[in-house]
Tab-separated table of C-alpha atoms in Angstrom:
chain	number	residue	atom	x	y	z
A	1	UNK	CA	-0.321	0.123	-0.094
A	2	UNK	CA	2.290	3.279	-0.881
A	3	UNK	CA	0.572	6.120	-0.011
A	4	UNK	CA	2.949	7.967	-1.090
A	5	UNK	CA	0.862	9.723	-4.806
A	6	UNK	CA	-2.173	10.546	-2.051
A	7	UNK	CA	-0.147	11.387	1.530
A	8	UNK	CA	-3.093	13.362	2.325
A	9	UNK	CA	-4.621	10.195	2.685
A	10	UNK	CA	-3.012	9.687	5.478
A	11	UNK	CA	-4.107	12.031	8.030
A	12	UNK	CA	-1.052	12.756	10.353
A	13	UNK	CA	0.088	10.287	10.900
A	14	UNK	CA	2.404	10.269	8.638
A	15	UNK	CA	2.039	7.245	6.486
A	16	UNK	CA	3.854	6.457	3.466
A	17	UNK	CA	2.885	2.765	2.836
A	18	UNK	CA	2.514	-0.446	4.492
A	19	UNK	CA	2.812	-4.506	3.943
A	20	UNK	CA	2.749	-7.226	5.136
A	21	UNK	CA	6.546	-9.323	4.187
A	22	UNK	CA	5.953	-12.270	2.150
A	23	UNK	CA	4.564	-15.537	4.774
A	24	UNK	CA	2.664	-12.498	6.666
A	25	UNK	CA	4.555	-13.168	9.719
A	26	UNK	CA	6.173	-8.832	9.648
A	27	UNK	CA	4.336	-5.480	9.255
A	28	UNK	CA	6.351	-2.746	6.985
A	29	UNK	CA	5.802	1.081	7.394
A	30	UNK	CA	7.422	3.511	5.589
A	31	UNK	CA	6.689	7.613	6.734
A	32	UNK	CA	8.116	10.836	6.279
A	33	UNK	CA	10.769	10.462	9.455
A	34	UNK	CA	12.097	6.106	8.965
A	35	UNK	CA	10.625	3.419	8.643
A	36	UNK	CA	9.540	0.226	11.522
A	37	UNK	CA	8.731	-3.307	11.065
A	38	UNK	CA	6.201	-5.288	13.579
A	39	UNK	CA	5.946	-8.893	14.403
A	40	UNK	CA	2.826	-9.593	14.042
A	41	UNK	CA	2.549	-13.011	16.252
A	42	UNK	CA	0.040	-12.175	18.215
A	43	UNK	CA	-3.231	-10.268	18.825
A	44	UNK	CA	-3.200	-8.743	21.719
A	45	UNK	CA	-0.028	-6.967	20.650
A	46	UNK	CA	2.395	-5.198	17.536
A	47	UNK	CA	5.229	-5.489	18.664
A	48	UNK	CA	8.495	-3.154	17.288
A	49	UNK	CA	10.981	-5.273	15.861
A	50	UNK	CA	13.184	-2.606	14.593
A	51	UNK	CA	13.190	0.830	13.804
A	52	UNK	CA	14.869	3.572	11.011
A	53	UNK	CA	14.761	7.114	11.653
A	54	UNK	CA	17.693	7.858	8.839
A	55	UNK	CA	15.692	7.882	5.842
A	56	UNK	CA	13.101	10.262	5.432
A	57	UNK	CA	9.779	9.914	3.534
A	58	UNK	CA	10.292	5.840	2.622
A	59	UNK	CA	7.242	5.442	0.129
A	60	UNK	CA	7.988	2.297	-1.025
A	61	UNK	CA	9.865	-0.599	2.581
A	62	UNK	CA	10.846	-4.008	1.478
A	63	UNK	CA	11.314	-7.003	4.066
A	64	UNK	CA	12.134	-10.238	2.682
A	65	UNK	CA	10.259	-13.129	5.053
A	66	UNK	CA	12.132	-12.946	7.934
A	67	UNK	CA	15.868	-12.420	7.114
A	68	UNK	CA	17.127	-9.041	7.319
A	69	UNK	CA	17.300	-7.836	4.356
A	70	UNK	CA	15.225	-5.023	3.084
A	71	UNK	CA	14.920	-2.450	0.110
A	72	UNK	CA	13.674	0.813	0.171
A	73	UNK	CA	13.211	3.831	-1.825
A	74	UNK	CA	12.680	7.161	-0.377
A	75	UNK	CA	10.917	10.177	-2.027
A	76	UNK	CA	13.989	12.229	-1.389
A	77	UNK	CA	15.376	10.256	-4.182
A	78	UNK	CA	12.388	8.115	-5.615
A	79	UNK	CA	14.550	6.141	-8.923
A	80	UNK	CA	17.164	5.110	-5.915
A	81	UNK	CA	16.967	2.206	-4.790
A	82	UNK	CA	19.134	0.802	-1.484
A	83	UNK	CA	18.838	-2.977	-0.488
A	84	UNK	CA	20.387	-2.438	3.362
A	85	UNK	CA	21.210	-5.302	6.220
A	86	UNK	CA	18.202	-3.746	8.584
A	87	UNK	CA	19.430	-5.128	11.522
A	88	UNK	CA	23.268	-3.642	11.967
A	89	UNK	CA	22.097	-0.572	9.395
A	90	UNK	CA	24.616	-1.272	6.613
A	91	UNK	CA	24.003	-0.337	3.596
A	92	UNK	CA	24.767	-3.611	1.118
A	93	UNK	CA	24.090	-2.309	-2.694
A	94	UNK	CA	21.853	0.487	-4.609
A	95	UNK	CA	20.817	0.217	-7.812
A	96	UNK	CA	19.376	4.024	-10.235
A	97	UNK	CA	16.689	3.466	-12.463
A	98	UNK	CA	15.521	5.992	-15.202
A	99	UNK	CA	12.303	6.404	-14.475
A	100	UNK	CA	10.718	6.994	-9.864
A	101	UNK	CA	10.456	3.307	-9.636
A	102	UNK	CA	7.081	2.604	-8.595
A	103	UNK	CA	6.927	-1.253	-6.334
A	104	UNK	CA	9.510	-3.206	-5.119
A	105	UNK	CA	8.691	-6.868	-4.956
A	106	UNK	CA	10.590	-9.608	-3.344
A	107	UNK	CA	11.056	-13.497	-3.532
A	108	UNK	CA	14.011	-15.727	-1.939
A	109	UNK	CA	15.792	-15.741	-6.085
A	110	UNK	CA	14.564	-12.862	-6.984
A	111	UNK	CA	13.705	-9.118	-6.580
A	112	UNK	CA	11.290	-7.677	-8.922
A	113	UNK	CA	12.127	-3.723	-9.959
A	114	UNK	CA	8.524	-1.892	-11.360
A	115	UNK	CA	8.508	1.505	-13.468
A	116	UNK	CA	5.790	2.972	-15.377
A	117	UNK	CA	6.625	1.349	-18.853
A	118	UNK	CA	9.427	-0.925	-17.604
A	119	UNK	CA	10.763	-4.341	-15.842
A	120	UNK	CA	13.686	-5.544	-14.093
A	121	UNK	CA	14.136	-8.391	-12.554
A	122	UNK	CA	17.895	-8.459	-10.816
A	123	UNK	CA	19.092	-12.235	-9.076
A	124	UNK	CA	19.249	-11.548	-5.300
A	125	UNK	CA	21.903	-13.115	-4.542
A	126	UNK	CA	24.245	-10.506	-6.789
A	127	UNK	CA	21.995	-7.511	-7.310
A	128	UNK	CA	22.935	-8.445	-10.999
A	129	UNK	CA	20.110	-7.617	-13.641
A	130	UNK	CA	18.969	-10.714	-14.978
A	131	UNK	CA	15.929	-9.224	-17.601
A	132	UNK	CA	14.347	-6.264	-18.248
A	133	UNK	CA	10.909	-6.055	-19.965
A	134	UNK	CA	10.895	-2.929	-21.650
A	135	UNK	CA	7.942	-0.831	-23.331
A	136	UNK	CA	4.902	-2.532	-21.357
A	137	UNK	CA	1.859	-1.107	-21.173
A	138	UNK	CA	1.178	2.820	-19.657
A	139	UNK	CA	1.364	1.339	-15.626
A	140	UNK	CA	1.087	4.623	-13.129
A	141	UNK	CA	0.722	2.190	-9.999
A	142	UNK	CA	3.047	-0.444	-10.266
A	143	UNK	CA	0.064	-3.439	-10.613
A	144	UNK	CA	2.421	-6.469	-10.247
A	145	UNK	CA	3.114	-8.998	-8.321
A	146	UNK	CA	5.875	-12.410	-7.923
A	147	UNK	CA	5.485	-15.535	-6.975
A	148	UNK	CA	7.189	-16.202	-3.805
A	149	UNK	CA	7.833	-19.855	-5.044
A	150	UNK	CA	10.730	-21.320	-5.295
A	151	UNK	CA	9.441	-23.904	-7.770
A	152	UNK	CA	6.590	-21.597	-10.040
A	153	UNK	CA	8.973	-18.170	-9.855
A	154	UNK	CA	6.455	-16.395	-12.036
A	155	UNK	CA	5.505	-12.908	-12.301
A	156	UNK	CA	2.688	-11.067	-13.531
A	157	UNK	CA	2.191	-7.622	-15.116
A	158	UNK	CA	-0.839	-5.869	-17.067
A	159	UNK	CA	-0.656	-6.490	-20.719
A	160	UNK	CA	-1.984	-3.944	-21.932
A	161	UNK	CA	-3.835	-0.419	-20.242
A	162	UNK	CA	-7.155	-0.746	-21.847
A	163	UNK	CA	-8.820	-4.175	-21.394
A	164	UNK	CA	-7.962	-6.513	-18.157
A	165	UNK	CA	-4.834	-8.389	-20.064
A	166	UNK	CA	-2.474	-9.597	-17.279
A	167	UNK	CA	0.857	-10.997	-18.661
A	168	UNK	CA	2.787	-13.617	-16.504
A	169	UNK	CA	6.434	-14.138	-17.105
A	170	UNK	CA	8.926	-16.745	-15.852
A	171	UNK	CA	12.043	-15.144	-14.034
A	172	UNK	CA	13.806	-18.183	-13.108
A	173	UNK	CA	14.272	-19.427	-17.135
A	174	UNK	CA	13.730	-15.044	-18.594
A	175	UNK	CA	11.128	-16.204	-20.967
A	176	UNK	CA	7.391	-14.656	-21.137
A	177	UNK	CA	4.456	-17.703	-20.625
A	178	UNK	CA	1.390	-16.217	-21.019
A	179	UNK	CA	-0.564	-14.341	-21.563
A	180	UNK	CA	-4.149	-14.786	-19.836
A	181	UNK	CA	-7.886	-12.484	-20.785
A	182	UNK	CA	-8.512	-11.296	-17.648
A	183	UNK	CA	-11.109	-8.705	-17.917
A	184	UNK	CA	-12.380	-7.150	-20.686
A	185	UNK	CA	-11.978	-4.085	-18.989
A	186	UNK	CA	-8.422	-2.840	-17.073
A	187	UNK	CA	-6.365	-4.500	-13.713
A	188	UNK	CA	-6.780	-3.036	-11.046
A	189	UNK	CA	-5.004	-5.854	-8.618
A	190	UNK	CA	-2.960	-9.362	-9.181
A	191	UNK	CA	-2.664	-12.198	-6.220
A	192	UNK	CA	-0.402	-14.993	-6.232
A	193	UNK	CA	-1.222	-18.281	-4.108
A	194	UNK	CA	1.959	-19.312	-1.844
A	195	UNK	CA	2.524	-22.119	-4.352
A	196	UNK	CA	2.260	-20.499	-7.278
A	197	UNK	CA	-0.679	-22.361	-9.378
A	198	UNK	CA	-2.927	-20.333	-8.833
A	199	UNK	CA	-3.668	-15.857	-9.727
A	200	UNK	CA	-6.184	-13.567	-8.219
A	201	UNK	CA	-7.323	-11.205	-10.227
A	202	UNK	CA	-9.266	-7.600	-10.761
A	203	UNK	CA	-10.179	-5.019	-12.723
A	204	UNK	CA	-11.156	-1.742	-11.966
A	205	UNK	CA	-14.758	-2.090	-12.712
A	206	UNK	CA	-14.052	-4.525	-8.842
A	207	UNK	CA	-16.958	-6.417	-9.787
A	208	UNK	CA	-15.710	-10.288	-10.736
A	209	UNK	CA	-13.220	-11.409	-8.792
A	210	UNK	CA	-11.248	-14.940	-10.526
A	211	UNK	CA	-9.067	-17.535	-10.001
A	212	UNK	CA	-6.268	-18.494	-12.385
A	213	UNK	CA	-4.030	-22.106	-13.049
A	214	UNK	CA	-0.549	-20.844	-13.854
A	215	UNK	CA	0.703	-21.142	-15.924
A	216	UNK	CA	-1.817	-22.912	-17.722
A	217	UNK	CA	-3.499	-19.793	-17.046
A	218	UNK	CA	-7.638	-22.072	-16.897
A	219	UNK	CA	-10.030	-20.497	-14.993
A	220	UNK	CA	-10.101	-21.803	-12.493
A	221	UNK	CA	-13.003	-19.730	-10.426
A	222	UNK	CA	-14.983	-16.457	-10.606
A	223	UNK	CA	-16.440	-15.389	-7.230
A	224	UNK	CA	-19.799	-11.579	-7.609
A	225	UNK	CA	-18.265	-9.318	-4.899
A	226	UNK	CA	-20.571	-7.120	-6.251
A	227	UNK	CA	-24.025	-6.281	-8.384
A	228	UNK	CA	-25.107	-2.587	-7.520
A	229	UNK	CA	-22.188	-1.104	-7.591
A	230	UNK	CA	-18.304	-0.577	-9.255
A	231	UNK	CA	-15.474	-0.208	-6.614
A	232	UNK	CA	-11.443	0.071	-6.800
A	233	UNK	CA	-10.053	-2.624	-5.492
A	234	UNK	CA	-7.198	-2.292	-3.050
A	235	UNK	CA	-5.807	-5.389	-2.493
A	236	UNK	CA	-6.040	-10.171	-3.123
A	237	UNK	CA	-4.212	-11.265	-0.385
A	238	UNK	CA	-4.278	-15.645	-0.707
A	239	UNK	CA	-4.029	-17.278	3.033
A	240	UNK	CA	-0.978	-19.320	2.855
A	241	UNK	CA	-2.511	-23.253	2.416
A	242	UNK	CA	-4.452	-21.532	-0.439
A	243	UNK	CA	-8.023	-21.723	0.302
A	244	UNK	CA	-8.969	-18.298	1.539
A	245	UNK	CA	-8.878	-15.498	-1.548
A	246	UNK	CA	-9.413	-11.631	0.554
A	247	UNK	CA	-10.535	-8.741	-1.287
A	248	UNK	CA	-10.527	-5.086	0.223
A	249	UNK	CA	-11.590	-2.538	-1.834
A	250	UNK	CA	-12.365	1.153	-1.436
A	251	UNK	CA	-15.953	0.588	0.988
A	252	UNK	CA	-15.996	-0.366	4.272
A	253	UNK	CA	-16.840	-4.969	2.535
A	254	UNK	CA	-14.012	-6.666	2.756
A	255	UNK	CA	-14.910	-10.267	1.354
A	256	UNK	CA	-13.673	-13.070	2.152
A	257	UNK	CA	-14.075	-15.793	-0.549
A	258	UNK	CA	-13.122	-18.798	-0.953
A	259	UNK	CA	-12.036	-22.039	-3.402
A	260	UNK	CA	-13.002	-25.097	-3.081
A	261	UNK	CA	-14.752	-27.121	-5.847
A	262	UNK	CA	-18.295	-27.935	-5.415
A	263	UNK	CA	-19.174	-31.726	-5.602
A	264	UNK	CA	-21.971	-33.021	-7.683
A	265	UNK	CA	-25.018	-34.260	-5.866
A	266	UNK	CA	-26.827	-37.049	-8.293
A	267	UNK	CA	-29.946	-35.563	-9.658
A	268	UNK	CA	-33.310	-35.725	-8.320
A	269	UNK	CA	-36.669	-35.309	-9.415
A	270	UNK	CA	-38.571	-32.440	-7.886
A	271	UNK	CA	-41.643	-32.769	-5.760
A	272	UNK	CA	-43.321	-29.621	-4.666
A	273	UNK	CA	-44.062	-25.979	-7.405
A	274	UNK	CA	-40.603	-25.113	-6.341
A	275	UNK	CA	-39.004	-27.851	-6.617
A	276	UNK	CA	-40.234	-27.451	-10.319
A	277	UNK	CA	-40.045	-24.377	-10.667
A	278	UNK	CA	-36.312	-24.028	-9.272
A	279	UNK	CA	-35.908	-26.489	-11.693
A	280	UNK	CA	-38.112	-24.530	-14.770
A	281	UNK	CA	-35.178	-21.661	-13.641
A	282	UNK	CA	-31.794	-23.280	-13.387
A	283	UNK	CA	-33.201	-24.760	-17.172
A	284	UNK	CA	-33.376	-21.730	-18.775
A	285	UNK	CA	-30.519	-21.130	-18.185
A	286	UNK	CA	-28.889	-21.434	-21.141
A	287	UNK	CA	-31.343	-19.428	-23.534
A	288	UNK	CA	-30.598	-16.166	-21.363
A	289	UNK	CA	-27.395	-13.975	-22.215
A	290	UNK	CA	-23.917	-15.041	-20.844
A	291	UNK	CA	-23.612	-12.126	-18.569
A	292	UNK	CA	-26.528	-12.970	-16.790
A	293	UNK	CA	-26.135	-16.907	-16.591
A	294	UNK	CA	-22.739	-16.110	-14.797
A	295	UNK	CA	-24.217	-14.411	-12.438
A	296	UNK	CA	-26.273	-17.574	-11.526
A	297	UNK	CA	-22.410	-19.759	-11.287
A	298	UNK	CA	-20.360	-17.016	-10.061
A	299	UNK	CA	-19.580	-17.487	-6.697
A	300	UNK	CA	-20.232	-15.634	-3.597
A	301	UNK	CA	-18.511	-14.572	-0.494
A	302	UNK	CA	-17.656	-17.730	2.199
A	303	UNK	CA	-16.798	-13.950	4.787
A	304	UNK	CA	-16.755	-10.669	5.177
A	305	UNK	CA	-15.483	-7.636	7.074
A	306	UNK	CA	-17.770	-4.530	8.163
A	307	UNK	CA	-14.671	-2.244	8.072
A	308	UNK	CA	-14.870	0.985	10.661
A	309	UNK	CA	-14.521	3.115	7.833
A	310	UNK	CA	-14.086	3.711	3.818
A	311	UNK	CA	-12.353	5.436	1.093
A	312	UNK	CA	-9.126	4.722	2.517
A	313	UNK	CA	-6.581	3.011	0.377
A	314	UNK	CA	-5.587	-0.331	2.520
A	315	UNK	CA	-4.258	-4.096	2.297
A	316	UNK	CA	-4.823	-7.226	3.620
A	317	UNK	CA	-3.510	-10.822	4.999
A	318	UNK	CA	-4.851	-13.874	5.699
A	319	UNK	CA	-2.766	-15.254	8.155
A	320	UNK	CA	-2.941	-18.133	11.144
A	321	UNK	CA	-2.072	-16.238	15.085
A	322	UNK	CA	-2.243	-18.196	17.856
A	323	UNK	CA	-3.390	-21.130	15.856
A	324	UNK	CA	-6.549	-19.150	15.031
A	325	UNK	CA	-7.230	-17.705	10.878
A	326	UNK	CA	-6.566	-13.520	10.689
A	327	UNK	CA	-8.163	-11.431	8.254
A	328	UNK	CA	-5.601	-8.204	9.089
A	329	UNK	CA	-6.329	-4.795	7.860
A	330	UNK	CA	-3.647	-1.996	7.972
A	331	UNK	CA	-5.544	0.788	6.007
A	332	UNK	CA	-4.500	4.490	5.501
A	333	UNK	CA	-6.658	5.358	8.470
A	334	UNK	CA	-2.934	4.354	10.570
A	335	UNK	CA	-4.587	1.509	12.169
A	336	UNK	CA	-3.679	-2.418	11.509
A	337	UNK	CA	-7.155	-4.206	12.882
A	338	UNK	CA	-6.818	-8.024	13.789
A	339	UNK	CA	-10.598	-9.813	12.188
A	340	UNK	CA	-11.055	-13.720	13.456
A	341	UNK	CA	-11.859	-15.929	10.417
A	342	UNK	CA	-14.702	-19.100	11.332
A	343	UNK	CA	-13.028	-21.209	8.863
A	344	UNK	CA	-16.534	-24.084	9.218
A	345	UNK	CA	-18.692	-20.739	9.133
A	346	UNK	CA	-17.495	-18.150	7.291
A	347	UNK	CA	-20.621	-15.135	8.219
A	348	UNK	CA	-19.304	-12.030	8.850
A	349	UNK	CA	-15.700	-12.250	11.294
A	350	UNK	CA	-15.806	-10.698	14.008
A	351	UNK	CA	-12.974	-7.659	15.412
A	352	UNK	CA	-10.026	-8.337	18.235
A	353	UNK	CA	-8.601	-5.827	17.433
A	354	UNK	CA	-7.148	-2.164	16.629
A	355	UNK	CA	-3.878	-1.673	16.232
A	356	UNK	CA	-1.942	1.872	16.351
A	357	UNK	CA	1.118	1.746	12.886
A	358	UNK	CA	2.807	4.386	14.573
A	359	UNK	CA	3.541	2.199	17.632
A	360	UNK	CA	1.680	4.446	19.946
A	361	UNK	CA	-0.363	3.220	22.673
A	362	UNK	CA	-3.125	4.521	21.677
A	363	UNK	CA	-5.631	4.244	22.503
A	364	UNK	CA	-5.552	3.665	25.530
A	365	UNK	CA	-4.198	-0.169	26.721
A	366	UNK	CA	-4.653	-1.393	23.028
A	367	UNK	CA	-0.987	-1.656	23.105
A	368	UNK	CA	0.492	-3.988	25.844
A	369	UNK	CA	3.565	-2.567	27.706
A	370	UNK	CA	6.227	-3.344	26.118
A	371	UNK	CA	9.651	-5.657	28.718
A	372	UNK	CA	12.761	-5.198	28.417
A	373	UNK	CA	12.451	-8.093	25.629
A	374	UNK	CA	10.783	-6.381	23.057
A	375	UNK	CA	12.945	-3.458	23.271
A	376	UNK	CA	13.144	-2.494	19.881
A	377	UNK	CA	16.442	-2.557	18.375
A	378	UNK	CA	18.095	1.031	17.725
A	379	UNK	CA	18.618	2.556	13.571
A	380	UNK	CA	22.742	3.207	12.809
A	381	UNK	CA	23.478	5.242	9.887
A	382	UNK	CA	24.442	4.455	6.597
A	383	UNK	CA	27.239	6.775	6.820
A	384	UNK	CA	28.740	5.675	9.322
A	385	UNK	CA	27.645	2.053	8.482
A	386	UNK	CA	29.953	2.357	4.752
A	387	UNK	CA	33.112	4.647	6.421
A	388	UNK	CA	33.874	1.646	9.068
A	389	UNK	CA	33.577	-0.231	5.977
A	390	UNK	CA	36.835	-1.447	3.450
A	391	UNK	CA	36.955	0.844	0.858
A	392	UNK	CA	37.831	-1.596	-2.072
A	393	UNK	CA	34.215	-3.537	-1.548
A	394	UNK	CA	32.496	-0.144	-3.825
A	395	UNK	CA	31.641	-1.057	-7.419
A	396	UNK	CA	30.345	0.843	-9.873
A	397	UNK	CA	27.214	-2.180	-11.353
A	398	UNK	CA	25.936	-1.195	-14.249
A	399	UNK	CA	23.337	-3.113	-16.770
A	400	UNK	CA	20.303	-1.775	-19.080
A	401	UNK	CA	19.962	1.456	-17.658
A	402	UNK	CA	20.541	-0.467	-13.658
A	403	UNK	CA	23.017	1.684	-12.158
A	404	UNK	CA	24.507	1.014	-8.558
A	405	UNK	CA	27.197	-0.553	-5.811
A	406	UNK	CA	28.213	-3.701	-3.666
A	407	UNK	CA	29.629	-2.737	-0.146
A	408	UNK	CA	30.555	-4.507	2.732
A	409	UNK	CA	30.696	-8.500	2.255
A	410	UNK	CA	30.778	-9.240	6.181
A	411	UNK	CA	27.196	-8.738	5.830
A	412	UNK	CA	26.124	-10.764	3.261
A	413	UNK	CA	27.939	-12.933	4.484
A	414	UNK	CA	26.039	-13.365	7.064
A	415	UNK	CA	22.527	-13.632	5.620
A	416	UNK	CA	22.703	-17.363	5.998
A	417	UNK	CA	20.811	-19.288	2.693
A	418	UNK	CA	19.632	-22.801	4.001
A	419	UNK	CA	18.051	-20.675	7.862
A	420	UNK	CA	14.486	-20.021	7.707
A	421	UNK	CA	15.185	-15.734	9.261
A	422	UNK	CA	18.204	-15.138	6.940
A	423	UNK	CA	17.285	-15.669	3.599
A	424	UNK	CA	19.437	-15.003	1.394
A	425	UNK	CA	23.139	-15.101	0.703
A	426	UNK	CA	23.922	-11.785	-1.657
A	427	UNK	CA	27.364	-12.367	-2.791
A	428	UNK	CA	28.910	-8.716	-4.451
A	429	UNK	CA	31.031	-9.234	-6.795
A	430	UNK	CA	34.186	-6.922	-6.733
A	431	UNK	CA	37.156	-6.210	-8.635
């Protein structure tokens, strides 16, 4: 959720950015004064695990899973990407691009930088540019999605600015995988499931959510969010096991859909007048226009959430916290909302807690008092870290329009590829 272009929406919270990491275990928040990371291991407590105050106007901050690797973009230098080891407060490398950076996506193999009309694919192990997708259709919102799966490492982005075409790109073999004609209207949201085998899409019209198989591009599910009005879809998010899909918008309602195939029941002859009438209505759909027929076959929401606001940009995540499925909503009003999801009955979800995204304890008793073991890490300045490093480790790199520098081999070696909490290592070769 990037609010840099609509900072007024953030009110007095100075919020510029908020996003969940790849497995929804932490929340990154960018503000006018720096950035913070919060742990999402508890409902009652939003534990701040790190704060950096030496980088102003952070409009993008993306953390790689639970590692120390973080990618940062500031409004002070919107064309420059910095990759840092946040626990040490050291800058690993930086790259400059030909235009404003609109989005950054990470997984354990690739780092994607999205500009309005191009995409850069970096190898996250050494940050070299492997491929550049140039002259993409205008994409001013930086809409794209990157699968977090190592086996199905796909990138999805709009293939048209006028209709809802999705381009699917294989970032391992560096080739186009498919083009999916998903919607008649331009795309508004994209999301992969954790396995990289499903892609959810929504258009600017916002009434229908579709799920396609990847890389085949076959439509597997179609859900109707609403009929009465068109809305702006803010986010789509799968649960980690891929059974649920949430869709939030600029309205007060978040819809949660269940991805299950309905089992066909044996056909029984109706025994009542209402039964006969129902059979006639179903049979009549064969002769109705396609748009009307689709409304009979589209799935409806399994569960819903009523937010205490509407009109604010937001981003959602489905996560299991303390063994209970939850829906998390980070919103431009400066709050994180946590709801319980009943996995059997669905229905309307219950608001359990709300926390301020600036980490303060307002309203009273909102966040439990942090003990000494919960004290946030103290950020070191990047300039100080660079001063202590060996200047021979810095070098200029220039590939396909991205210009960057390497640094700090010690920090790179501290990120261990096989350890769950330290992924991946960045081994930058220097001359």
